[in-house]
Amino acid sequence: MCGISCILALRGHDTTYHQANGHIHTNGDTHALERKKIVTELNESLDKIQHRGPDARGHWLSDDNRVALGHVRLAINDLSPDGAQPFHSPAKKIHAVVNGEFYDYDRIRKEIESTTDYVFSSRSDSEIVIALYLHHGLNFVHYLRGEFAVVLYDEEQQIFIAARDRYGIKPLFWTVQPDGKGGKRMLIAAEMKAFLPLGWKPEWDVRSLKDAGWNHDERTIFAGVGKIRPGHYLTCTAFGHLEQRQYWDMTYPDKNLPDPRTPEELIQGVREKLLDAIRLRLRADVPIGIYLSGGIDSSVIAGMVTHLVKTEGVALGSQPASSRVCCFSIAFDEGSGFDESSIANRTADWLGVKYEKKIMNEAALAERFEDAVWHAEHHNPDLNFVGKYALSEVPQECGYKVVLTGEGADEHFAGYPSYLDDYLREPDNAYEANNTLSEPERLKQFHLAETAAKAYYDSVGADTSARGASVSRKMLNNISTISSMAAFLPRVFAPWTDKAYGLCDPQRTIVNNADGTVRAKILNSWHPLHSAMYIWSKGHLANIFLTCLGDRTEMAHSIEARTPLLDHKLTEYINGLPPSVKLRWMPEERRFSEKWILREAAQPFITRELYERKKHPYSAPTTWPRDGPLHKLLKGLMTKEKVEQLGFVDWAKVGGLVGKGFGEKGDPGAMRTALVVAEWVVIAERFGVATAEGKF
């Protein structure tokens, strides 16, 4: 993994040169000074994301000063200077910087070398981007397998390309800003903080905060700054025309077409494809470890890795197969009810792996809170992201740069409680012959699930007032998952924002993020469970779980996390499975088994305890005492002066939240909202965000 920061001058920008007879003629000293200024800016920008790549730094600036590509390197494959970026084509006409990892690249490289005259200059996986582009044009993205953000510039075609992986595992932000000379330039970077030295003056996007656009579409919390969508690429042609296009999307089978495969066939298919995804991710020139919690997702990764090492002699990156697998974890206070380290300990003992963990108490969470917010670049309604930030310290302290992690299992194997309603909303006609759930039982369980879902969200301080029928739900075949996704919107906005931005409905934002062709499939051909999984993956997975619980808190400590359960070859297979093997009714026990097919596929590699354990989502504790480190921290951040400085928050609505949120009978809703507002204060101070003002 690495960090990138790039600048593209748009049409109308003064480049201090003119072209005649095929030659560039510069305006002497002015051109040189401009060049020096851009390089200085770029280096200052890279300083802001140095944590993403502490091992090396490089840049390339076009002769006409229009294009600048900057890169900081976390050396994983080809540790020699040959692996440094930017990369250039043999003719020096195509240039690229890459953040991320490509898998199966040895095979791709051999294929390119046998069918073209391309000569590689390194052993790095990243260089295949240029070779594939030369051979396939814009279709090069279809051949990339892994997590990545890529920026490529073709001098001859005058086309600038920025692409992001299929699930949005790696971040890529962009904005268009004045260049200070009457023109404009596009800035693209792995993190928004990299824009600060490039003339960007951050302002709140209050509409995006109110309607949750930062979480459910291409907007961010900052005005004028967007995300390149997962599975998309952005092009700028001839320094003028900007366009974002999709190259990949999730899809699901017709809910009425019978699936003739037996459960045993499907279990074996998942097992083989997951082992393959893990096997590919054990290739590196540095050691590889594993994040291990008390859940099945990380445990199956650890179990399968141990199996591959012991039975196939697969090496853990640069470590020989004889080395012990090393797992990392954090432990919360045992009395909190959120500590899973004892289960992880038993799993590690059963597997015979080395197990390193860090104890996290309240003081440790409070100490890391503000830095974790700075790295996440958006708010969160709990402290899970601070826990993940702390977890990423552990492999770094043990000398590891790469870890395997279990993100994506809940999204693809129906692991979240909110999915149960939508699974039960319609019968699974595709798997009627192998379904264990009778129609009368389905109807009975559906009504029970709806009641239980409301009770659960009430218990964690979520807003359940919008769980009823609505136009938004009707547009998505009445799935209730969108109500769960919108349950934590803070109701703290100043009165002027209602007039300035009108009705802001997060559920409508979620609906509109799915394009018309997808909404047609949701209405006519996809089972409601699959519709819910699609919508969740396009929102929470991409914009929260893979950011503040993924890349951002991992790369804060220069840790590359690899996600086998988001391998697109694997997920395409999983998406094609019928709903009733993901959520499975167990008639003898009269309960549902979430992620049933993953449990069955993983059974040889995990303990009986984990195989039988009910889903328990990773979470930091939510109840904290008065006058403790977190209480004091939030009181210091949520002063009247600091909150009013934000400009868009009503102090009358938030002034008492800290008092309500702490103590034995603390209000969980107040605690969640207080955390969000405190995080906004941190972002405002760290980024220097201007006070929001009503503009009518």
XYZ file of C-alpha atoms in Angstrom:
696
model
C 0.000 0.000 0.000
C 1.114 3.527 -0.660
C -0.050 7.112 -0.905
C -0.615 9.184 -4.011
C -1.143 12.873 -4.660
C -1.563 14.206 -8.191
C -2.204 17.537 -9.911
C -3.744 18.065 -13.342
C -3.953 21.540 -14.872
C -7.264 21.966 -16.676
C -7.857 23.863 -19.900
C -7.376 27.587 -19.350
C -4.488 27.100 -16.920
C -1.403 29.225 -17.673
C 1.362 26.698 -18.318
C 4.036 29.362 -19.087
C 4.924 27.776 -22.404
C 3.839 27.676 -26.040
C 4.254 24.967 -28.633
C 5.461 25.441 -32.195
C 6.864 23.064 -34.817
C 6.380 20.172 -32.424
C 8.675 21.678 -29.806
C 7.901 23.124 -26.378
C 9.099 26.684 -25.893
C 9.084 27.835 -22.298
C 9.049 31.337 -20.958
C 12.467 30.869 -19.437
C 12.779 31.545 -15.750
C 9.009 31.726 -15.243
C 8.603 28.116 -16.383
C 11.424 26.944 -14.105
C 9.994 28.798 -11.129
C 6.560 27.321 -11.787
C 8.122 23.879 -11.961
C 9.928 24.381 -8.669
C 6.710 25.625 -7.041
C 4.748 22.535 -8.168
C 7.418 20.157 -6.885
C 7.462 21.966 -3.532
C 3.676 21.823 -3.307
C 3.645 18.152 -4.199
C 6.222 17.297 -1.559
C 4.290 19.191 1.096
C 1.180 17.311 0.036
C 3.004 13.986 0.329
C 4.213 15.016 3.783
C 0.568 14.957 4.908
C 0.247 11.285 3.926
C 3.765 10.149 4.729
C 2.283 7.495 7.034
C 0.974 5.686 3.955
C 4.461 5.244 2.533
C 7.419 5.848 4.820
C 9.891 3.780 2.755
C 10.428 5.953 -0.326
C 9.141 8.966 -2.220
C 8.986 9.864 -5.885
C 7.353 12.232 -8.344
C 7.054 12.943 -12.040
C 6.236 16.289 -13.642
C 5.408 16.625 -17.329
C 7.574 18.905 -19.481
C 4.692 21.350 -19.862
C 3.994 21.456 -16.106
C 0.417 20.286 -16.663
C 0.618 16.920 -14.908
C 2.294 16.065 -11.617
C 2.234 12.573 -10.094
C 3.456 12.123 -6.520
C 3.941 8.900 -4.568
C 5.022 7.723 -1.103
C 5.908 4.058 -0.909
C 5.271 1.284 1.569
C 7.590 -1.341 0.120
C 5.863 -4.742 -0.026
C 6.823 -6.309 -3.374
C 10.233 -5.742 -4.964
C 11.961 -3.954 -2.118
C 14.725 -2.713 -4.429
C 14.822 0.838 -5.856
C 13.393 -0.657 -9.084
C 10.041 -0.898 -7.312
C 9.901 2.836 -6.626
C 7.166 4.886 -8.261
C 6.061 6.571 -10.485
C 6.376 3.881 -13.156
C 6.920 4.759 -16.821
C 6.404 2.869 -20.063
C 9.527 1.851 -22.015
C 8.930 4.777 -24.405
C 8.406 7.150 -21.443
C 5.001 8.241 -22.724
C 2.774 6.608 -20.116
C 3.199 7.282 -16.422
C 1.446 5.790 -13.381
C 1.278 5.756 -9.604
C -0.457 2.972 -7.690
C -1.817 2.587 -4.178
C -2.645 -1.006 -3.301
C -1.872 -4.558 -4.311
C -2.546 -6.686 -7.385
C -2.795 -10.450 -7.007
C -2.022 -13.175 -9.518
C 0.357 -10.686 -11.105
C 3.062 -13.278 -11.772
C 0.698 -15.062 -14.156
C -0.376 -11.777 -15.778
C 3.234 -10.728 -16.195
C 4.197 -14.002 -17.899
C 1.233 -13.699 -20.224
C 2.203 -10.136 -21.178
C 5.825 -11.113 -21.764
C 4.799 -14.047 -23.977
C 2.328 -12.068 -26.108
C 3.912 -8.575 -26.318
C 7.341 -6.984 -26.485
C 6.874 -5.125 -23.218
C 10.036 -5.171 -21.070
C 9.407 -4.851 -17.341
C 11.785 -2.650 -15.357
C 10.938 -4.115 -11.939
C 9.470 -7.107 -10.103
C 6.715 -4.958 -8.615
C 3.076 -5.986 -9.013
C 2.174 -2.325 -9.641
C 4.031 -2.113 -12.967
C 1.495 -4.418 -14.652
C -0.852 -1.392 -14.826
C 1.181 0.231 -17.594
C 1.712 -3.014 -19.497
C -2.005 -3.843 -19.349
C -2.966 -0.329 -20.440
C -0.645 -0.520 -23.449
C -2.172 -3.878 -24.398
C -5.854 -3.302 -23.533
C -6.456 0.458 -23.316
C -9.139 1.445 -20.802
C -10.063 -2.221 -20.493
C -6.925 -2.653 -18.360
C -9.069 -2.322 -15.210
C -10.849 -5.612 -15.980
C -7.583 -7.520 -15.568
C -6.742 -6.113 -12.128
C -7.460 -8.354 -9.139
C -7.016 -6.841 -5.714
C -7.434 -3.605 -3.794
C -6.132 -0.541 -5.577
C -6.301 3.088 -6.560
C -4.485 3.950 -9.783
C -3.621 7.217 -11.528
C -2.267 6.934 -15.069
C -1.404 9.591 -17.644
C -1.003 8.921 -21.384
C 0.962 11.817 -22.903
C 0.224 10.962 -26.531
C -3.527 10.507 -26.062
C -3.689 13.349 -23.533
C -5.859 11.226 -21.287
C -5.637 11.233 -17.509
C -7.171 8.202 -15.751
C -7.932 7.610 -12.083
C -9.399 4.192 -11.176
C -10.563 2.604 -7.939
C -11.011 -1.061 -7.024
C -14.361 -2.825 -7.194
C -15.370 -2.504 -3.537
C -13.632 0.756 -2.639
C -11.058 -0.888 -0.377
C -8.522 1.770 -1.336
C -9.532 5.458 -1.151
C -9.294 8.025 -3.922
C -10.573 11.605 -3.583
C -10.725 14.427 -6.092
C -11.582 18.095 -6.285
C -11.265 20.980 -8.751
C -9.690 24.112 -7.306
C -8.581 27.554 -8.586
C -4.916 27.566 -9.583
C -4.330 31.141 -8.392
C -3.780 32.381 -11.948
C -7.341 32.527 -13.255
C -7.529 28.868 -14.228
C -8.382 25.600 -12.492
C -6.686 22.361 -11.711
C -7.870 18.943 -10.578
C -6.338 17.435 -7.459
C -6.465 13.698 -6.738
C -5.139 12.020 -3.604
C -5.450 9.002 -1.332
C -6.548 11.194 1.578
C -8.188 14.610 1.616
C -5.600 16.072 3.990
C -3.149 15.866 1.073
C -5.081 18.718 -0.583
C -4.273 21.187 2.211
C -0.837 22.286 0.874
C -2.286 22.574 -2.667
C -4.450 25.613 -2.011
C -7.581 23.794 -0.853
C -9.630 25.664 1.764
C -11.976 23.104 3.349
C -15.622 23.970 3.881
C -18.369 21.802 5.348
C -20.810 20.181 2.963
C -23.766 20.644 5.284
C -26.239 19.118 2.842
C -24.077 15.989 2.651
C -23.970 15.804 6.453
C -27.744 16.208 6.746
C -28.777 13.696 4.095
C -25.855 11.302 4.717
C -24.465 11.764 1.220
C -20.915 11.372 2.546
C -21.904 7.845 3.592
C -24.106 6.811 0.694
C -22.920 8.446 -2.533
C -19.840 10.068 -4.045
C -19.834 13.139 -1.789
C -17.683 13.644 1.301
C -18.156 15.811 4.398
C -16.343 18.633 2.556
C -17.916 20.835 -0.111
C -16.593 20.240 -3.612
C -14.593 17.122 -2.705
C -15.781 13.835 -4.148
C -14.850 10.175 -4.074
C -14.189 8.143 -7.160
C -16.840 5.476 -6.775
C -15.901 1.832 -6.246
C -15.696 -0.029 -9.537
C -15.359 3.235 -11.480
C -12.691 5.209 -13.266
C -12.486 8.953 -13.844
C -11.051 10.304 -17.080
C -9.983 13.767 -18.125
C -9.455 14.082 -21.862
C -7.335 16.862 -23.363
C -7.284 18.662 -19.994
C -10.957 19.503 -20.296
C -13.642 16.832 -20.374
C -14.170 15.058 -17.029
C -16.194 11.868 -16.906
C -16.695 9.052 -14.394
C -17.647 5.617 -15.740
C -18.406 2.259 -14.184
C -16.387 -0.808 -15.149
C -17.766 -3.380 -12.663
C -20.774 -3.924 -10.454
C -22.311 -6.567 -8.218
C -25.211 -8.570 -9.613
C -27.422 -11.401 -8.425
C -29.463 -14.194 -10.084
C -33.155 -13.970 -10.922
C -35.052 -14.887 -7.763
C -37.483 -17.096 -9.669
C -34.951 -19.249 -11.532
C -34.347 -22.563 -9.704
C -30.786 -23.314 -8.632
C -30.167 -27.052 -9.252
C -26.967 -27.283 -7.202
C -26.899 -29.168 -3.912
C -25.801 -27.477 -0.664
C -22.723 -29.720 -0.656
C -21.683 -28.442 -4.107
C -22.065 -24.854 -2.985
C -20.130 -25.402 0.229
C -17.234 -26.916 -1.688
C -17.310 -24.052 -4.185
C -17.028 -21.436 -1.429
C -14.248 -23.382 0.294
C -12.138 -23.729 -2.853
C -12.548 -20.114 -3.941
C -11.805 -18.709 -0.493
C -8.677 -20.844 -0.181
C -7.576 -19.558 -3.596
C -8.202 -15.922 -2.589
C -6.154 -16.408 0.585
C -3.375 -18.281 -1.205
C -2.918 -15.390 -3.651
C -2.693 -12.905 -0.781
C 0.212 -14.708 0.888
C 2.621 -13.458 -1.781
C 4.906 -10.624 -0.601
C 8.555 -9.786 -0.026
C 7.874 -8.992 3.642
C 6.317 -11.043 6.491
C 2.515 -11.434 6.620
C 0.343 -11.715 9.747
C -3.393 -11.955 10.480
C -5.901 -9.932 12.489
C -7.728 -12.326 14.815
C -10.855 -11.474 16.799
C -13.375 -13.741 18.473
C -15.542 -13.957 15.350
C -15.731 -16.455 12.520
C -14.573 -14.059 9.766
C -11.002 -13.518 10.932
C -10.839 -17.012 12.420
C -11.534 -18.739 9.119
C -8.774 -16.631 7.539
C -6.370 -17.687 10.288
C -7.485 -21.322 10.017
C -7.126 -21.482 6.250
C -3.752 -19.740 6.315
C -2.520 -22.253 8.894
C -3.845 -25.083 6.704
C -2.067 -23.736 3.602
C 1.197 -23.319 5.494
C 1.094 -26.803 7.030
C -0.307 -28.847 4.141
C 0.885 -27.022 1.018
C 4.041 -25.407 2.345
C 2.813 -21.938 1.353
C 5.125 -19.218 2.659
C 3.830 -16.244 4.649
C 5.314 -13.605 2.389
C 9.057 -13.550 2.973
C 8.760 -15.999 5.883
C 9.429 -19.675 5.192
C 6.565 -22.146 5.583
C 8.270 -23.456 8.707
C 7.545 -20.148 10.470
C 4.660 -19.885 12.932
C 1.630 -17.962 11.761
C 1.354 -14.742 13.777
C -2.027 -13.210 14.731
C -2.826 -9.812 16.244
C -5.672 -8.601 18.434
C -6.755 -6.072 21.039
C -8.556 -6.737 24.307
C -11.066 -4.444 25.997
C -11.781 -4.552 29.726
C -13.159 -7.979 30.612
C -16.115 -6.513 32.479
C -17.223 -4.396 29.495
C -19.058 -7.216 27.752
C -17.194 -6.385 24.530
C -13.945 -8.263 25.050
C -13.519 -11.226 22.683
C -9.837 -11.824 23.304
C -10.443 -14.982 25.376
C -12.125 -16.622 22.373
C -9.299 -15.442 20.116
C -6.831 -16.897 22.615
C -8.511 -20.302 22.464
C -8.588 -20.160 18.650
C -4.885 -19.309 18.534
C -4.064 -22.184 20.880
C -6.130 -24.629 18.798
C -4.392 -23.519 15.598
C -0.959 -23.459 17.198
C -0.253 -19.902 16.067
C 1.594 -17.078 17.758
C -0.801 -14.553 19.279
C 0.024 -10.911 20.051
C -2.521 -8.608 21.654
C -2.747 -5.149 23.171
C -4.937 -4.265 26.167
C -7.166 -1.274 25.505
C -8.757 0.539 28.441
C -10.687 3.785 28.527
C -7.584 5.932 28.918
C -5.976 4.300 25.882
C -9.058 4.968 23.742
C -9.244 8.597 24.868
C -5.539 9.084 24.150
C -5.974 7.949 20.547
C -9.343 9.534 19.822
C -8.291 12.765 18.103
C -5.542 11.204 15.987
C -7.936 8.464 14.865
C -10.471 11.116 13.778
C -7.780 12.974 11.826
C -6.902 9.832 9.921
C -10.506 8.717 9.342
C -11.531 12.131 7.897
C -15.179 11.585 8.793
C -17.290 11.048 11.906
C -18.493 7.831 13.541
C -21.273 7.209 16.089
C -19.138 4.895 18.256
C -15.542 4.164 19.230
C -15.018 1.115 17.027
C -12.688 3.054 14.740
C -10.451 4.024 17.673
C -10.191 0.359 18.600
C -9.185 -0.489 15.022
C -6.686 2.365 15.058
C -5.123 0.841 18.181
C -5.202 -2.680 16.724
C -3.087 -1.525 13.782
C -0.340 -0.511 16.172
C 0.193 -4.151 17.146
C 1.602 -5.586 13.885
C 3.691 -2.461 13.398
C 5.238 -2.927 16.838
C 5.938 -6.584 15.972
C 7.732 -5.698 12.717
C 4.944 -6.584 10.264
C 3.751 -4.493 7.326
C 1.049 -6.795 5.942
C -1.960 -8.435 7.589
C -4.911 -10.443 6.314
C -8.297 -9.333 7.630
C -11.915 -10.510 7.487
C -13.830 -7.496 6.146
C -16.640 -8.290 3.728
C -17.987 -11.523 5.210
C -21.100 -9.988 6.755
C -21.942 -8.155 3.539
C -21.699 -11.248 1.336
C -22.852 -14.010 3.666
C -25.747 -12.091 5.290
C -24.181 -11.610 8.702
C -25.974 -8.480 9.912
C -29.203 -8.650 11.985
C -30.829 -6.075 9.695
C -30.760 -8.576 6.819
C -33.165 -11.028 8.474
C -36.280 -8.931 7.777
C -35.439 -8.738 4.101
C -34.559 -12.421 3.807
C -37.991 -13.259 5.194
C -39.801 -10.657 3.104
C -40.256 -13.113 0.211
C -39.897 -16.909 -0.164
C -36.676 -18.193 -1.695
C -38.175 -19.659 -4.866
C -34.732 -20.281 -6.332
C -33.929 -22.900 -3.697
C -37.331 -24.305 -2.810
C -36.177 -27.923 -3.143
C -33.329 -27.462 -0.637
C -34.802 -24.846 1.662
C -35.379 -25.787 5.299
C -37.860 -22.951 5.922
C -41.530 -23.725 5.246
C -43.850 -20.986 4.035
C -45.963 -20.836 7.227
C -42.780 -20.629 9.309
C -41.420 -17.864 7.085
C -44.504 -15.703 7.632
C -44.381 -16.284 11.371
C -40.680 -15.482 11.638
C -41.057 -12.398 9.454
C -43.369 -10.703 11.953
C -41.111 -11.698 14.852
C -38.044 -10.321 13.052
C -39.635 -6.944 12.402
C -40.471 -6.552 16.093
C -37.013 -7.687 17.187
C -35.267 -5.306 14.777
C -37.077 -2.277 16.141
C -36.324 -3.331 19.721
C -32.630 -3.770 18.879
C -32.236 -0.344 17.299
C -34.114 1.275 20.160
C -31.705 -0.384 22.609
C -28.604 1.089 20.939
C -29.963 4.618 20.716
C -30.883 4.560 17.034
C -33.789 6.427 15.454
C -36.538 3.927 14.567
C -39.190 6.465 13.595
C -38.515 5.971 9.879
C -38.959 2.188 9.771
C -42.487 2.412 8.375
C -43.660 2.440 4.766
C -42.223 5.209 2.590
C -41.662 6.140 -1.031
C -37.972 5.392 -0.570
C -38.626 1.849 0.618
C -41.205 1.343 -2.118
C -38.560 2.248 -4.709
C -36.421 -0.632 -3.391
C -39.149 -3.266 -3.099
C -39.861 -2.274 0.527
C -36.578 -3.542 1.974
C -36.139 -2.391 5.577
C -32.330 -2.416 5.551
C -32.279 1.176 4.313
C -34.115 2.218 7.497
C -31.404 0.545 9.564
C -28.704 2.265 7.528
C -30.265 5.675 8.215
C -30.894 5.026 11.906
C -27.965 6.983 13.325
C -28.356 10.373 11.652
C -27.698 13.015 14.341
C -30.613 15.457 14.747
C -28.515 18.412 15.848
C -28.568 20.806 12.914
C -29.127 24.538 13.256
C -32.549 25.865 12.134
C -31.066 27.804 9.211
C -30.002 24.563 7.538
C -33.645 23.555 6.952
C -34.252 26.653 4.863
C -30.894 26.437 3.112
C -31.061 22.765 2.122
C -34.721 21.780 2.225
C -35.870 18.298 3.173
C -32.835 16.073 3.706
C -33.850 12.423 3.747
C -31.010 9.904 4.198
C -33.232 7.063 2.973
C -33.825 8.902 -0.286
C -30.073 9.460 -0.572
C -29.529 5.712 -0.219
C -32.178 4.972 -2.850
C -30.820 7.503 -5.337
C -27.308 6.109 -5.016
C -28.533 3.011 -6.881
C -28.940 3.815 -10.561
C -32.117 3.159 -12.520
C -31.030 -0.185 -13.951
C -30.211 -1.494 -10.480
C -33.513 -0.265 -9.059
C -35.323 -2.107 -11.856
C -33.549 -5.343 -10.903
C -34.399 -4.777 -7.250
C -38.074 -4.349 -8.114
C -38.337 -7.172 -10.614
C -35.686 -9.848 -10.339
C -33.520 -9.786 -7.199
C -34.537 -11.391 -3.922
C -34.956 -8.721 -1.184
C -32.014 -10.168 0.756
C -29.735 -9.625 -2.226
C -31.136 -6.136 -2.752
C -30.353 -5.292 0.868
C -26.822 -6.668 0.559
C -26.208 -4.601 -2.573
C -27.428 -1.368 -0.998
C -25.445 -1.920 2.208
C -22.245 -2.668 0.291
C -22.561 0.537 -1.742
C -22.956 2.600 1.424
C -21.714 1.404 4.795
C -19.154 -1.083 3.471
C -17.436 1.307 1.074
C -17.745 4.516 3.076
C -17.372 3.435 6.719
C -16.196 -0.133 7.235
C -13.472 -0.025 4.583
C -12.358 3.460 5.637
C -12.268 4.089 9.386
C -12.442 0.342 10.155
C -10.100 -0.452 7.283
C -7.611 1.458 5.164
C -7.470 4.729 7.072
C -6.766 3.353 10.550
C -4.458 0.653 9.174
C -2.417 2.956 6.967
C -2.155 5.440 9.835
C 0.425 2.948 11.123
C 1.815 1.957 7.704
C -0.012 -1.380 7.705
C -1.305 -2.950 4.498
C -4.457 -4.989 5.118
C -5.491 -7.588 2.565
C -9.134 -8.661 2.357
C -9.569 -12.179 0.890
C -13.334 -12.104 1.495
C -13.575 -9.179 -0.939
C -11.759 -10.954 -3.755
C -14.088 -10.278 -6.693
C -13.692 -13.791 -8.114
C -14.924 -15.135 -4.784
C -17.714 -12.578 -4.309
C -19.073 -13.101 -7.815
C -19.508 -16.765 -6.906
C -21.087 -15.948 -3.534
C -23.480 -13.440 -5.087
C -24.738 -16.214 -7.358
C -25.758 -18.410 -4.415
C -29.420 -18.637 -3.344
C -30.426 -16.634 -0.246
C -31.249 -19.723 1.829
C -27.648 -20.899 2.065
C -26.547 -17.521 3.419
C -29.262 -17.232 6.057
C -30.365 -20.757 6.995
C -33.283 -21.870 9.171
C -32.255 -24.599 11.609
C -35.545 -26.482 12.280
C -34.306 -28.579 15.198
C -32.943 -25.543 17.043
C -35.675 -23.196 15.794
C -33.264 -20.425 14.950
C -31.515 -18.871 11.973
C -27.839 -19.433 11.272
C -26.343 -16.335 9.689
C -23.439 -16.892 7.279
C -24.415 -20.568 7.213
C -22.494 -21.510 4.082
C -19.350 -19.752 5.323
C -19.598 -21.733 8.572
C -19.921 -24.977 6.625
C -17.067 -24.120 4.271
C -14.904 -23.097 7.227
C -15.767 -26.028 9.511
C -12.513 -27.996 8.978
C -10.429 -24.909 9.790
C -12.080 -23.467 12.929
C -12.960 -24.584 16.443
C -16.323 -26.094 17.326
C -16.916 -23.062 19.536
C -16.693 -20.691 16.578
C -18.652 -22.970 14.262
C -21.587 -22.902 16.671
C -21.212 -19.315 17.909
C -23.898 -16.798 17.049
C -22.869 -13.610 15.264
C -21.351 -10.996 17.592
C -20.287 -7.849 15.730
C -16.945 -6.227 16.544
C -17.625 -3.285 18.810
C -15.925 -1.100 21.365
C -17.679 -0.625 24.715
C -20.496 1.938 24.788
C -20.942 2.673 28.525
C -18.367 4.789 30.328
C -18.171 6.349 33.804
C -18.463 10.003 34.647
C -15.241 11.934 35.226
C -13.197 9.305 33.411
C -10.771 10.018 30.523
C -13.448 9.893 27.804
C -15.903 12.006 29.766
C -13.232 14.659 30.327
C -12.150 14.516 26.686
C -15.654 15.065 25.332
C -16.385 17.845 27.803
C -13.265 19.645 26.579
C -14.190 19.216 22.931
C -17.891 20.019 23.197
C -17.775 23.517 24.621
C -20.342 26.072 23.511
C -17.630 28.084 21.758
C -16.251 25.156 19.797
C -19.661 23.808 18.777
C -20.906 27.211 17.639
C -17.700 27.640 15.651
C -18.884 24.768 13.441
C -21.741 26.961 12.286
C -24.273 24.245 11.450
C -24.918 22.666 14.874
C -27.562 23.967 17.265
C -26.005 24.271 20.731
C -29.450 24.025 22.320
C -29.732 20.485 20.955
C -26.290 19.247 21.989
C -25.297 21.171 25.113
C -26.521 18.471 27.491
C -25.461 15.377 25.535
C -22.218 14.686 27.368
C -24.012 14.786 30.694
C -26.663 12.347 29.475
C -24.266 9.951 27.770
C -22.020 9.002 30.687
C -22.628 7.030 33.861
C -24.183 3.695 34.744
C -27.498 4.710 33.192
C -25.964 6.617 30.316
C -28.206 7.275 27.311
C -26.665 5.398 24.313
C -28.295 7.772 21.837
C -26.845 10.799 23.604
C -23.420 9.138 23.701
C -23.466 8.407 19.966
C -24.501 11.937 19.084
C -21.944 13.460 21.444
C -19.188 11.436 19.791
C -20.234 12.659 16.341
C -20.259 16.332 17.342
C -16.933 15.972 19.170
C -15.434 14.424 16.034
C -16.691 17.344 13.940
C -14.907 19.685 16.350
C -11.668 17.702 15.950
C -11.955 17.772 12.157
C -12.679 21.496 12.171
C -9.590 22.200 14.265
C -7.209 19.804 12.509
C -8.278 20.732 8.968
C -8.940 24.412 9.598
C -12.510 24.161 8.282
C -14.321 27.455 7.804
C -17.436 28.097 9.886
C -20.531 27.101 7.903
C -22.853 29.963 7.058
C -26.366 30.036 5.696
C -26.343 31.050 2.018
C -29.779 31.491 0.493
